[in-house]
mmCIF file of C-alpha atoms in Angstrom:
data_model
loop_
_atom_site.group_PDB
_atom_site.id
_atom_site.type_symbol
_atom_site.label_atom_id
_atom_site.label_comp_id
_atom_site.label_asym_id
_atom_site.label_seq_id
_atom_site.Cartn_x
_atom_site.Cartn_y
_atom_site.Cartn_z
ATOM 1 C CA MET A 1 65.245 -97.431 -46.674
ATOM 2 C CA GLU A 2 63.838 -99.921 -44.310
ATOM 3 C CA GLU A 3 60.667 -100.009 -42.788
ATOM 4 C CA TYR A 4 59.515 -101.179 -39.387
ATOM 5 C CA ASN A 5 56.230 -102.925 -38.359
ATOM 6 C CA SER A 6 55.628 -101.803 -34.966
ATOM 7 C CA GLY A 7 52.277 -101.587 -32.832
ATOM 8 C CA GLU A 8 50.675 -104.899 -34.050
ATOM 9 C CA GLU A 9 52.868 -107.409 -31.990
ATOM 10 C CA VAL A 10 53.154 -105.093 -29.038
ATOM 11 C CA SER A 11 49.991 -104.491 -27.400
ATOM 12 C CA PHE A 12 47.701 -107.087 -25.758
ATOM 13 C CA ASN A 13 45.357 -109.287 -27.536
ATOM 14 C CA ALA A 14 42.536 -109.718 -25.122
ATOM 15 C CA ASP A 15 40.400 -112.151 -27.497
ATOM 16 C CA GLU A 16 43.236 -114.296 -27.887
ATOM 17 C CA ALA A 17 43.904 -114.652 -24.287
ATOM 18 C CA SER A 18 40.122 -115.030 -23.631
ATOM 19 C CA VAL A 19 40.050 -118.018 -25.960
ATOM 20 C CA SER A 20 43.031 -119.561 -24.651
ATOM 21 C CA VAL A 21 41.628 -119.098 -21.034
ATOM 22 C CA LYS A 22 38.416 -120.598 -21.662
ATOM 23 C CA GLU A 23 40.008 -123.900 -23.099
ATOM 24 C CA CYS A 24 42.014 -123.949 -19.998
ATOM 25 C CA ILE A 25 39.122 -123.630 -17.599
ATOM 26 C CA GLU A 26 37.031 -126.188 -19.629
ATOM 27 C CA GLY A 27 39.759 -128.667 -19.788
ATOM 28 C CA ILE A 28 40.224 -128.741 -15.889
ATOM 29 C CA ILE A 29 36.590 -128.097 -14.496
ATOM 30 C CA GLY A 30 34.151 -128.675 -17.372
ATOM 31 C CA GLY A 31 31.457 -131.079 -16.402
ATOM 32 C CA ILE A 32 32.544 -131.492 -12.850
ATOM 33 C CA ASP A 33 30.669 -130.573 -9.760
ATOM 34 C CA TYR A 34 32.100 -128.496 -6.981
ATOM 35 C CA ASN A 35 33.920 -130.181 -4.442
ATOM 36 C CA GLN A 36 35.780 -128.322 -1.598
ATOM 37 C CA ASN A 37 38.688 -130.949 -1.333
ATOM 38 C CA LYS A 38 39.412 -130.537 -5.037
ATOM 39 C CA VAL A 39 38.970 -126.704 -5.569
ATOM 40 C CA ASN A 40 42.397 -125.707 -4.408
ATOM 41 C CA GLN A 41 43.911 -128.101 -7.048
ATOM 42 C CA TRP A 42 41.678 -126.420 -9.486
ATOM 43 C CA THR A 43 42.473 -123.093 -9.314
ATOM 44 C CA ALA A 44 46.214 -123.687 -9.195
ATOM 45 C CA SER A 45 45.992 -125.946 -12.430
ATOM 46 C CA ILE A 46 43.824 -123.284 -14.124
ATOM 47 C CA VAL A 47 46.290 -120.112 -13.226
ATOM 48 C CA GLU A 48 49.224 -122.166 -14.125
ATOM 49 C CA HIS A 49 48.354 -123.862 -17.421
ATOM 50 C CA SER A 50 46.582 -120.132 -18.483
ATOM 51 C CA LEU A 51 49.748 -118.763 -17.852
ATOM 52 C CA THR A 52 51.781 -121.770 -19.963
ATOM 53 C CA GLN A 53 49.804 -120.555 -22.886
ATOM 54 C CA LEU A 54 50.326 -116.981 -22.851
ATOM 55 C CA VAL A 55 53.799 -117.365 -22.286
ATOM 56 C CA LYS A 56 53.889 -119.659 -25.277
ATOM 57 C CA GLN A 57 52.835 -116.658 -27.349
ATOM 58 C CA GLY A 58 56.489 -115.398 -27.037
ATOM 59 C CA ARG A 59 55.184 -111.583 -26.713
ATOM 60 C CA PRO A 60 57.358 -109.310 -24.761
ATOM 61 C CA PHE A 61 55.014 -109.213 -21.818
ATOM 62 C CA LYS A 62 54.901 -109.959 -18.044
ATOM 63 C CA PHE A 63 51.776 -111.721 -17.022
ATOM 64 C CA ILE A 64 49.421 -111.960 -13.974
ATOM 65 C CA VAL A 65 46.519 -114.533 -14.071
ATOM 66 C CA ASN A 66 43.960 -114.706 -11.312
ATOM 67 C CA CYS A 67 41.537 -117.182 -10.749
ATOM 68 C CA ALA A 68 38.247 -117.088 -8.279
ATOM 69 C CA ILE A 69 36.036 -120.136 -7.936
ATOM 70 C CA MET A 70 32.773 -120.100 -5.978
ATOM 71 C CA GLN A 71 30.324 -122.393 -5.032
ATOM 72 C CA LYS A 72 26.843 -121.495 -6.085
ATOM 73 C CA SER A 73 24.770 -121.136 -3.010
ATOM 74 C CA GLY A 74 22.926 -117.789 -3.379
ATOM 75 C CA ALA A 75 25.576 -115.791 -1.800
ATOM 76 C CA GLY A 76 26.568 -112.469 -3.546
ATOM 77 C CA LEU A 77 29.902 -111.962 -5.282
ATOM 78 C CA HIS A 78 31.491 -108.744 -6.417
ATOM 79 C CA THR A 79 34.891 -108.154 -8.171
ATOM 80 C CA ALA A 80 36.620 -104.989 -9.269
ATOM 81 C CA ASN A 81 40.043 -104.239 -10.845
ATOM 82 C CA SER A 82 42.147 -101.040 -11.103
ATOM 83 C CA CYS A 83 45.208 -100.609 -12.760
ATOM 84 C CA TYR A 84 47.897 -98.063 -13.062
ATOM 85 C CA TRP A 85 49.775 -98.811 -16.394
ATOM 86 C CA ASP A 86 50.490 -97.828 -19.936
ATOM 87 C CA THR A 87 47.215 -97.868 -21.548
ATOM 88 C CA ALA A 88 48.855 -98.152 -25.076
ATOM 89 C CA THR A 89 50.749 -101.383 -24.278
ATOM 90 C CA ASP A 90 49.223 -102.980 -21.198
ATOM 91 C CA GLY A 91 45.636 -104.669 -21.184
ATOM 92 C CA SER A 92 43.509 -107.140 -19.182
ATOM 93 C CA CYS A 93 40.781 -109.654 -20.014
ATOM 94 C CA THR A 94 38.392 -111.336 -17.658
ATOM 95 C CA VAL A 95 36.441 -114.559 -18.530
ATOM 96 C CA ARG A 96 33.539 -115.566 -16.280
ATOM 97 C CA TRP A 97 32.515 -119.133 -16.707
ATOM 98 C CA GLU A 98 29.788 -121.365 -14.750
ATOM 99 C CA ASN A 99 28.343 -124.661 -14.297
ATOM 100 C CA ARG A 100 25.575 -126.105 -12.458
ATOM 101 C CA THR A 101 27.439 -125.946 -9.142
ATOM 102 C CA MET A 102 30.059 -123.044 -9.506
ATOM 103 C CA TYR A 103 31.248 -120.118 -10.782
ATOM 104 C CA CYS A 104 34.889 -119.156 -12.172
ATOM 105 C CA VAL A 105 36.270 -115.987 -12.877
ATOM 106 C CA VAL A 106 39.735 -115.753 -14.388
ATOM 107 C CA SER A 107 41.666 -112.619 -15.109
ATOM 108 C CA VAL A 108 44.587 -111.992 -16.992
ATOM 109 C CA PHE A 109 46.814 -108.670 -16.975
ATOM 110 C CA ALA A 110 49.186 -108.198 -19.380
ATOM 111 C CA VAL A 111 52.026 -105.440 -18.785
ATOM 112 C CA ALA A 112 54.554 -104.794 -21.737
ATOM 113 C CA VAL A 113 58.037 -105.293 -20.840
ATOM 114 C CA THR A 114 60.200 -102.036 -22.003
ATOM 115 C CA CYS A 115 63.723 -103.855 -22.893
ATOM 116 C CA MET B 1 83.411 -92.564 -7.682
ATOM 117 C CA ASP B 2 79.530 -92.655 -7.205
ATOM 118 C CA GLU B 3 77.741 -94.852 -5.167
ATOM 119 C CA PHE B 4 74.376 -95.721 -6.201
ATOM 120 C CA GLN B 5 71.703 -96.722 -3.798
ATOM 121 C CA THR B 6 69.490 -99.375 -5.100
ATOM 122 C CA GLY B 7 66.717 -101.497 -3.608
ATOM 123 C CA GLU B 8 65.404 -99.360 -0.856
ATOM 124 C CA GLU B 9 63.443 -96.951 -3.225
ATOM 125 C CA THR B 10 62.786 -99.380 -6.059
ATOM 126 C CA ALA B 11 61.443 -102.595 -4.633
ATOM 127 C CA PHE B 12 58.302 -103.773 -3.815
ATOM 128 C CA VAL B 13 57.358 -103.366 -0.090
ATOM 129 C CA VAL B 14 54.805 -105.491 1.090
ATOM 130 C CA ASP B 15 54.363 -104.100 4.413
ATOM 131 C CA GLU B 16 53.612 -100.762 3.295
ATOM 132 C CA VAL B 17 51.471 -101.612 0.537
ATOM 133 C CA SER B 18 49.493 -103.904 3.073
ATOM 134 C CA THR B 19 49.030 -101.072 5.218
ATOM 135 C CA ILE B 20 47.690 -98.632 2.223
ATOM 136 C CA ILE B 21 45.246 -101.459 1.402
ATOM 137 C CA LYS B 22 43.706 -101.932 4.964
ATOM 138 C CA GLU B 23 43.264 -98.353 5.238
ATOM 139 C CA SER B 24 41.217 -98.242 1.810
ATOM 140 C CA VAL B 25 39.041 -100.910 3.255
ATOM 141 C CA GLU B 26 38.286 -99.858 6.451
ATOM 142 C CA GLY B 27 37.361 -96.584 5.072
ATOM 143 C CA ALA B 28 35.115 -97.982 2.380
ATOM 144 C CA ILE B 29 33.536 -100.773 4.159
ATOM 145 C CA GLY B 30 34.497 -100.722 7.855
ATOM 146 C CA GLY B 31 31.266 -101.151 10.133
ATOM 147 C CA ASN B 32 29.116 -101.848 7.144
ATOM 148 C CA ALA B 33 26.760 -104.943 6.685
ATOM 149 C CA TYR B 34 26.797 -106.477 3.097
ATOM 150 C CA GLN B 35 24.309 -104.754 0.965
ATOM 151 C CA HIS B 36 23.549 -105.898 -2.667
ATOM 152 C CA SER B 37 22.716 -102.663 -3.702
ATOM 153 C CA ARG B 38 25.839 -100.919 -2.506
ATOM 154 C CA VAL B 39 28.371 -103.531 -2.974
ATOM 155 C CA ASN B 40 29.269 -102.398 -6.463
ATOM 156 C CA GLN B 41 30.380 -98.816 -5.291
ATOM 157 C CA TRP B 42 32.497 -100.267 -2.591
ATOM 158 C CA THR B 43 34.715 -102.257 -4.670
ATOM 159 C CA THR B 44 35.194 -99.331 -6.882
ATOM 160 C CA ASN B 45 36.073 -97.148 -3.917
ATOM 161 C CA ILE B 46 38.220 -99.743 -2.627
ATOM 162 C CA VAL B 47 40.418 -100.315 -5.653
ATOM 163 C CA GLU B 48 40.514 -96.555 -6.755
ATOM 164 C CA GLN B 49 41.306 -95.257 -3.197
ATOM 165 C CA SER B 50 44.299 -98.268 -2.812
ATOM 166 C CA LEU B 51 45.722 -97.313 -6.364
ATOM 167 C CA SER B 52 45.547 -93.513 -5.629
ATOM 168 C CA GLN B 53 47.438 -94.116 -2.382
ATOM 169 C CA LEU B 54 50.195 -96.388 -4.141
ATOM 170 C CA SER B 55 50.737 -93.975 -6.931
ATOM 171 C CA LYS B 56 51.375 -91.290 -4.379
ATOM 172 C CA LEU B 57 54.401 -93.656 -3.314
ATOM 173 C CA GLY B 58 56.079 -92.286 -6.377
ATOM 174 C CA LYS B 59 57.771 -95.593 -6.955
ATOM 175 C CA PRO B 60 58.531 -96.590 -10.739
ATOM 176 C CA PHE B 61 55.842 -99.130 -10.775
ATOM 177 C CA LYS B 62 52.863 -100.124 -12.708
ATOM 178 C CA TYR B 63 50.221 -101.328 -10.100
ATOM 179 C CA ILE B 64 47.234 -103.624 -10.657
ATOM 180 C CA VAL B 65 44.623 -103.895 -7.718
ATOM 181 C CA THR B 66 41.939 -106.325 -7.352
ATOM 182 C CA CYS B 67 39.119 -106.511 -4.845
ATOM 183 C CA VAL B 68 36.558 -109.299 -4.251
ATOM 184 C CA ILE B 69 33.829 -108.852 -1.986
ATOM 185 C CA MET B 70 31.879 -111.997 -0.784
ATOM 186 C CA GLN B 71 28.611 -112.239 1.355
ATOM 187 C CA LYS B 72 28.816 -114.758 4.173
ATOM 188 C CA ASN B 73 26.734 -117.470 3.296
ATOM 189 C CA GLY B 74 28.555 -120.630 3.685
ATOM 190 C CA ALA B 75 29.486 -120.909 0.112
ATOM 191 C CA GLY B 76 33.206 -121.875 -0.476
ATOM 192 C CA LEU B 77 35.386 -119.438 -2.319
ATOM 193 C CA GLN B 78 38.812 -120.306 -3.317
ATOM 194 C CA THR B 79 41.384 -117.855 -5.381
ATOM 195 C CA ALA B 80 44.961 -118.522 -7.122
ATOM 196 C CA SER B 81 47.062 -115.985 -8.908
ATOM 197 C CA SER B 82 50.293 -117.126 -11.009
ATOM 198 C CA CYS B 83 52.570 -114.348 -12.368
ATOM 199 C CA PHE B 84 55.006 -114.367 -15.214
ATOM 200 C CA TRP B 85 57.460 -111.642 -14.128
ATOM 201 C CA ASP B 86 60.891 -110.429 -12.557
ATOM 202 C CA ASN B 87 61.282 -111.970 -9.328
ATOM 203 C CA THR B 88 63.755 -109.483 -8.211
ATOM 204 C CA THR B 89 61.947 -106.368 -8.953
ATOM 205 C CA ASP B 90 58.222 -107.414 -8.829
ATOM 206 C CA GLY B 91 55.955 -108.234 -6.094
ATOM 207 C CA SER B 92 52.564 -108.772 -4.671
ATOM 208 C CA CYS B 93 50.512 -108.454 -1.628
ATOM 209 C CA THR B 94 47.109 -109.842 -0.684
ATOM 210 C CA VAL B 95 45.117 -108.652 2.184
ATOM 211 C CA ARG B 96 42.125 -110.611 3.694
ATOM 212 C CA TRP B 97 39.511 -108.775 5.604
ATOM 213 C CA GLU B 98 36.065 -109.664 7.083
ATOM 214 C CA ASN B 99 33.404 -108.668 9.453
ATOM 215 C CA LYS B 100 30.137 -110.140 10.500
ATOM 216 C CA SER B 101 28.410 -110.315 6.939
ATOM 217 C CA MET B 102 31.167 -110.266 4.424
ATOM 218 C CA TYR B 103 34.681 -111.092 3.305
ATOM 219 C CA CYS B 104 36.910 -108.722 1.363
ATOM 220 C CA ILE B 105 40.088 -109.757 -0.288
ATOM 221 C CA VAL B 106 42.369 -107.272 -2.081
ATOM 222 C CA SER B 107 45.247 -108.271 -4.088
ATOM 223 C CA VAL B 108 48.002 -105.841 -5.283
ATOM 224 C CA PHE B 109 50.563 -106.594 -7.992
ATOM 225 C CA GLY B 110 53.555 -104.311 -8.369
ATOM 226 C CA LEU B 111 55.657 -104.670 -11.636
ATOM 227 C CA ALA B 112 58.852 -102.629 -12.033
ATOM 228 C CA ILE B 113 59.110 -100.381 -15.029
#
């Protein structure tokens, strides 16, 4: 008689992902001011590092990581997401970060892979 | 001897998706000026309308639709996405739209089931 553990390992852990993403952001733009010449590099680094960390967890998921960096200048910014998936296994998490000169919003979407 | 047609009906078709998005955006904010009190409703309408049209395509995909609306104020905005998926079946499409007072960027990610 064998017991199988399921459920625990196959749903997306948003808290863990959130922590991982915050560390990536801090590591790349923590303490730096908005710089138009470098922002391209920053968004690319943030999404790549975040994705690498997520994939390292070794879970059976496809990931999409989206990052937006906006200069603080009084403009209004609004974002929305809508997802058509399996709510039992798939999930997302959004991290909002800011410093004196810019806002950074990173969204992670995880979609379970059915093998 | 059976022949199976694959590819046509189960691939992510960027042009088709792009058209759907453009129509959703035009329908929700075409001809409107940026208004802080309404922008929440607009982003919601755009993602919901897009998703509903995409699911009507009846393809075996899971979808993620994101929408960003930004007031034109001289600020810089940069976005990037990175995806870990199956390159042969999954895809994405981003539509950038603008009028005199705002920018709207909508991204759709389609993942094959």
